[in-house]
């Protein structure tokens, strides 16, 4: 039976700053049986870890997809929000239609995804009359 051994989001394990609304998922499989291969997968994405562990998906349920693909599966669920934690699991079926069930959830967090969400105040030299450091006024320490 195929077992999911590693899950990656945007090439990383549990990344904390995903910069896209459509991250790509990848997983690695292990099986004791020779020549075993994946025949289908199902991805679940949820915002709540407890729900993700119970097989829930408030953001995306890909449904069973007949495919041997395990890399670069593009997220196609509800729009991801900025600065949010997400949990995802994948269930795979082998060529005989057998599954070990969904994997333990992996996680990823989004950073600020919209240009308007980035707000800051310019850090500059200050007012014209503000004292400034003069690099020539610092004395070098003498080493004896």
PDB file of C-alpha atoms in Angstrom:
ATOM      1  CA  UNK A   1       0.000   0.000   0.000  1.00  0.00           C
ATOM      2  CA  UNK A   2       1.265   3.497  -0.857  1.00  0.00           C
ATOM      3  CA  UNK A   3       2.062   5.743   2.095  1.00  0.00           C
ATOM      4  CA  UNK A   4       2.662   9.501   1.854  1.00  0.00           C
ATOM      5  CA  UNK A   5       6.089  10.168   3.391  1.00  0.00           C
ATOM      6  CA  UNK A   6       6.648  13.848   2.677  1.00  0.00           C
ATOM      7  CA  UNK A   7       4.442  16.776   1.685  1.00  0.00           C
ATOM      8  CA  UNK A   8       5.793  19.999   0.196  1.00  0.00           C
ATOM      9  CA  UNK A   9       4.109  23.312  -0.494  1.00  0.00           C
ATOM     10  CA  UNK A  10       5.998  25.504  -2.943  1.00  0.00           C
ATOM     11  CA  UNK A  11       9.048  23.210  -2.585  1.00  0.00           C
ATOM     12  CA  UNK A  12       9.180  23.500   1.215  1.00  0.00           C
ATOM     13  CA  UNK A  13       8.021  21.541   4.259  1.00  0.00           C
ATOM     14  CA  UNK A  14       5.405  23.559   6.202  1.00  0.00           C
ATOM     15  CA  UNK A  15       6.457  26.969   4.809  1.00  0.00           C
ATOM     16  CA  UNK A  16       5.503  30.061   6.789  1.00  0.00           C
ATOM     17  CA  UNK A  17       5.470  32.665   4.010  1.00  0.00           C
ATOM     18  CA  UNK A  18       3.800  31.414   0.845  1.00  0.00           C
ATOM     19  CA  UNK A  19       3.574  34.359  -1.561  1.00  0.00           C
ATOM     20  CA  UNK A  20       0.921  33.118  -3.984  1.00  0.00           C
ATOM     21  CA  UNK A  21      -2.820  32.514  -3.963  1.00  0.00           C
ATOM     22  CA  UNK A  22      -2.241  29.324  -5.976  1.00  0.00           C
ATOM     23  CA  UNK A  23       0.506  27.334  -4.225  1.00  0.00           C
ATOM     24  CA  UNK A  24       1.717  24.058  -5.688  1.00  0.00           C
ATOM     25  CA  UNK A  25       1.624  20.817  -3.735  1.00  0.00           C
ATOM     26  CA  UNK A  26       4.041  17.903  -4.037  1.00  0.00           C
ATOM     27  CA  UNK A  27       4.255  14.629  -2.133  1.00  0.00           C
ATOM     28  CA  UNK A  28       6.615  11.687  -1.963  1.00  0.00           C
ATOM     29  CA  UNK A  29       5.381   8.119  -1.605  1.00  0.00           C
ATOM     30  CA  UNK A  30       6.767   4.956  -0.112  1.00  0.00           C
ATOM     31  CA  UNK A  31       5.675   1.366  -0.592  1.00  0.00           C
ATOM     32  CA  UNK A  32       7.125  -1.992   0.396  1.00  0.00           C
ATOM     33  CA  UNK A  33       5.774  -3.566  -2.787  1.00  0.00           C
ATOM     34  CA  UNK A  34       7.900  -3.257  -5.922  1.00  0.00           C
ATOM     35  CA  UNK A  35       6.531  -1.388  -8.947  1.00  0.00           C
ATOM     36  CA  UNK A  36       3.648   0.128  -6.991  1.00  0.00           C
ATOM     37  CA  UNK A  37       2.353   3.365  -8.446  1.00  0.00           C
ATOM     38  CA  UNK A  38      -0.201   6.009  -7.719  1.00  0.00           C
ATOM     39  CA  UNK A  39      -3.370   5.944  -9.824  1.00  0.00           C
ATOM     40  CA  UNK A  40      -5.358   8.750  -8.145  1.00  0.00           C
ATOM     41  CA  UNK A  41      -5.201  11.404  -5.450  1.00  0.00           C
ATOM     42  CA  UNK A  42      -7.471  13.677  -3.410  1.00  0.00           C
ATOM     43  CA  UNK A  43      -6.270  16.888  -1.736  1.00  0.00           C
ATOM     44  CA  UNK A  44      -8.071  18.510   1.195  1.00  0.00           C
ATOM     45  CA  UNK A  45      -7.259  22.028   2.471  1.00  0.00           C
ATOM     46  CA  UNK A  46      -8.720  23.456   5.677  1.00  0.00           C
ATOM     47  CA  UNK A  47      -8.062  26.444   7.945  1.00  0.00           C
ATOM     48  CA  UNK A  48      -8.606  24.434  11.137  1.00  0.00           C
ATOM     49  CA  UNK A  49      -6.097  21.734  12.104  1.00  0.00           C
ATOM     50  CA  UNK A  50      -8.632  19.630  14.020  1.00  0.00           C
ATOM     51  CA  UNK A  51     -10.993  19.621  11.054  1.00  0.00           C
ATOM     52  CA  UNK A  52      -8.144  18.816   8.675  1.00  0.00           C
ATOM     53  CA  UNK A  53      -7.208  15.828  10.854  1.00  0.00           C
ATOM     54  CA  UNK A  54     -10.787  14.569  10.613  1.00  0.00           C
ATOM     55  CA  UNK A  55     -10.867  14.823   6.822  1.00  0.00           C
ATOM     56  CA  UNK A  56     -12.696  18.132   6.484  1.00  0.00           C
ATOM     57  CA  UNK A  57     -11.992  20.769   3.853  1.00  0.00           C
ATOM     58  CA  UNK A  58     -13.401  24.276   4.188  1.00  0.00           C
ATOM     59  CA  UNK A  59     -11.120  25.694   1.471  1.00  0.00           C
ATOM     60  CA  UNK A  60     -10.672  22.952  -1.133  1.00  0.00           C
ATOM     61  CA  UNK A  61     -11.599  19.349  -1.758  1.00  0.00           C
ATOM     62  CA  UNK A  62     -10.129  18.319  -5.086  1.00  0.00           C
ATOM     63  CA  UNK A  63     -12.270  15.194  -5.173  1.00  0.00           C
ATOM     64  CA  UNK A  64     -10.706  12.019  -6.463  1.00  0.00           C
ATOM     65  CA  UNK A  65      -8.477  12.872  -9.413  1.00  0.00           C
ATOM     66  CA  UNK A  66      -7.384   9.991 -11.632  1.00  0.00           C
ATOM     67  CA  UNK A  67      -3.729  10.871 -12.103  1.00  0.00           C
ATOM     68  CA  UNK A  68      -0.217   9.642 -11.421  1.00  0.00           C
ATOM     69  CA  UNK A  69       0.958  13.244 -10.859  1.00  0.00           C
ATOM     70  CA  UNK A  70       2.601  13.953  -7.507  1.00  0.00           C
ATOM     71  CA  UNK A  71       4.336  17.247  -8.237  1.00  0.00           C
ATOM     72  CA  UNK A  72       3.202  20.800  -8.864  1.00  0.00           C
ATOM     73  CA  UNK A  73      -0.493  20.192  -8.190  1.00  0.00           C
ATOM     74  CA  UNK A  74      -1.865  23.739  -8.228  1.00  0.00           C
ATOM     75  CA  UNK A  75      -4.282  24.815  -5.500  1.00  0.00           C
ATOM     76  CA  UNK A  76      -7.722  25.386  -7.071  1.00  0.00           C
ATOM     77  CA  UNK A  77      -9.965  26.086  -4.087  1.00  0.00           C
ATOM     78  CA  UNK A  78     -11.502  29.172  -2.503  1.00  0.00           C
ATOM     79  CA  UNK A  79      -9.376  32.314  -2.525  1.00  0.00           C
ATOM     80  CA  UNK A  80      -6.620  32.153   0.070  1.00  0.00           C
ATOM     81  CA  UNK A  81      -6.403  35.011   2.539  1.00  0.00           C
ATOM     82  CA  UNK A  82      -3.299  36.896   3.574  1.00  0.00           C
ATOM     83  CA  UNK A  83      -1.541  36.088   6.822  1.00  0.00           C
ATOM     84  CA  UNK A  84      -3.478  32.848   7.364  1.00  0.00           C
ATOM     85  CA  UNK A  85      -2.503  29.310   8.353  1.00  0.00           C
ATOM     86  CA  UNK A  86      -3.749  26.421   6.228  1.00  0.00           C
ATOM     87  CA  UNK A  87      -3.528  22.641   6.640  1.00  0.00           C
ATOM     88  CA  UNK A  88      -3.614  20.108   3.840  1.00  0.00           C
ATOM     89  CA  UNK A  89      -3.604  16.374   3.437  1.00  0.00           C
ATOM     90  CA  UNK A  90      -3.524  14.083   0.467  1.00  0.00           C
ATOM     91  CA  UNK A  91      -5.026  10.648  -0.027  1.00  0.00           C
ATOM     92  CA  UNK A  92      -3.574   8.453  -2.756  1.00  0.00           C
ATOM     93  CA  UNK A  93      -4.766   5.256  -4.408  1.00  0.00           C
ATOM     94  CA  UNK A  94      -2.488   2.649  -5.944  1.00  0.00           C
ATOM     95  CA  UNK A  95      -2.947   0.845  -9.259  1.00  0.00           C
ATOM     96  CA  UNK A  96      -5.227  -1.686  -7.517  1.00  0.00           C
ATOM     97  CA  UNK A  97      -7.528   1.017  -6.145  1.00  0.00           C
ATOM     98  CA  UNK A  98      -6.318   0.576  -2.560  1.00  0.00           C
ATOM     99  CA  UNK A  99      -5.653   3.509  -0.227  1.00  0.00           C
ATOM    100  CA  UNK A 100      -4.026   3.942   3.161  1.00  0.00           C
ATOM    101  CA  UNK A 101      -6.317   6.904   3.829  1.00  0.00           C
ATOM    102  CA  UNK A 102      -5.441  10.566   4.059  1.00  0.00           C
ATOM    103  CA  UNK A 103      -1.981  11.637   5.150  1.00  0.00           C
ATOM    104  CA  UNK A 104      -1.343  13.556   8.330  1.00  0.00           C
ATOM    105  CA  UNK A 105      -1.954  17.240   7.598  1.00  0.00           C
ATOM    106  CA  UNK A 106       0.932  19.423   6.493  1.00  0.00           C
ATOM    107  CA  UNK A 107       0.681  23.176   6.833  1.00  0.00           C
ATOM    108  CA  UNK A 108       1.520  26.420   5.107  1.00  0.00           C
ATOM    109  CA  UNK A 109       0.989  30.058   5.946  1.00  0.00           C
ATOM    110  CA  UNK A 110       0.414  32.902   3.562  1.00  0.00           C
ATOM    111  CA  UNK A 111       2.129  36.262   3.771  1.00  0.00           C
ATOM    112  CA  UNK A 112       0.556  39.535   2.609  1.00  0.00           C
ATOM    113  CA  UNK A 113      -0.823  38.681  -0.819  1.00  0.00           C
ATOM    114  CA  UNK A 114      -2.386  41.947  -1.964  1.00  0.00           C
ATOM    115  CA  UNK A 115      -0.406  45.022  -2.928  1.00  0.00           C
ATOM    116  CA  UNK A 116      -2.794  47.278  -0.969  1.00  0.00           C
ATOM    117  CA  UNK A 117      -2.132  45.277   2.215  1.00  0.00           C
ATOM    118  CA  UNK A 118       1.455  46.436   2.294  1.00  0.00           C
ATOM    119  CA  UNK A 119       1.484  49.683   4.251  1.00  0.00           C
ATOM    120  CA  UNK A 120       4.466  51.395   5.762  1.00  0.00           C
ATOM    121  CA  UNK A 121       5.906  54.780   6.568  1.00  0.00           C
ATOM    122  CA  UNK A 122       9.015  55.931   4.788  1.00  0.00           C
ATOM    123  CA  UNK A 123      12.159  55.623   6.871  1.00  0.00           C
ATOM    124  CA  UNK A 124      14.432  58.450   5.906  1.00  0.00           C
ATOM    125  CA  UNK A 125      16.970  60.884   7.191  1.00  0.00           C
ATOM    126  CA  UNK A 126      14.376  62.910   9.046  1.00  0.00           C
ATOM    127  CA  UNK A 127      13.794  66.630   9.144  1.00  0.00           C
ATOM    128  CA  UNK A 128      16.322  69.015   7.630  1.00  0.00           C
ATOM    129  CA  UNK A 129      17.296  70.364  11.081  1.00  0.00           C
ATOM    130  CA  UNK A 130      17.717  66.897  12.622  1.00  0.00           C
ATOM    131  CA  UNK A 131      21.330  66.112  13.627  1.00  0.00           C
ATOM    132  CA  UNK A 132      23.020  63.507  11.507  1.00  0.00           C
ATOM    133  CA  UNK A 133      25.921  61.239  12.202  1.00  0.00           C
ATOM    134  CA  UNK A 134      29.049  62.256  10.389  1.00  0.00           C
ATOM    135  CA  UNK A 135      31.151  59.197   9.585  1.00  0.00           C
ATOM    136  CA  UNK A 136      34.298  61.353   9.739  1.00  0.00           C
ATOM    137  CA  UNK A 137      33.569  62.357  13.345  1.00  0.00           C
ATOM    138  CA  UNK A 138      33.951  58.840  14.731  1.00  0.00           C
ATOM    139  CA  UNK A 139      37.356  58.073  16.125  1.00  0.00           C
ATOM    140  CA  UNK A 140      38.912  54.745  15.404  1.00  0.00           C
ATOM    141  CA  UNK A 141      39.758  52.709  18.468  1.00  0.00           C
ATOM    142  CA  UNK A 142      43.469  52.166  18.831  1.00  0.00           C
ATOM    143  CA  UNK A 143      44.556  48.591  19.404  1.00  0.00           C
ATOM    144  CA  UNK A 144      47.741  48.314  21.399  1.00  0.00           C
TER     145      UNK A 144
END
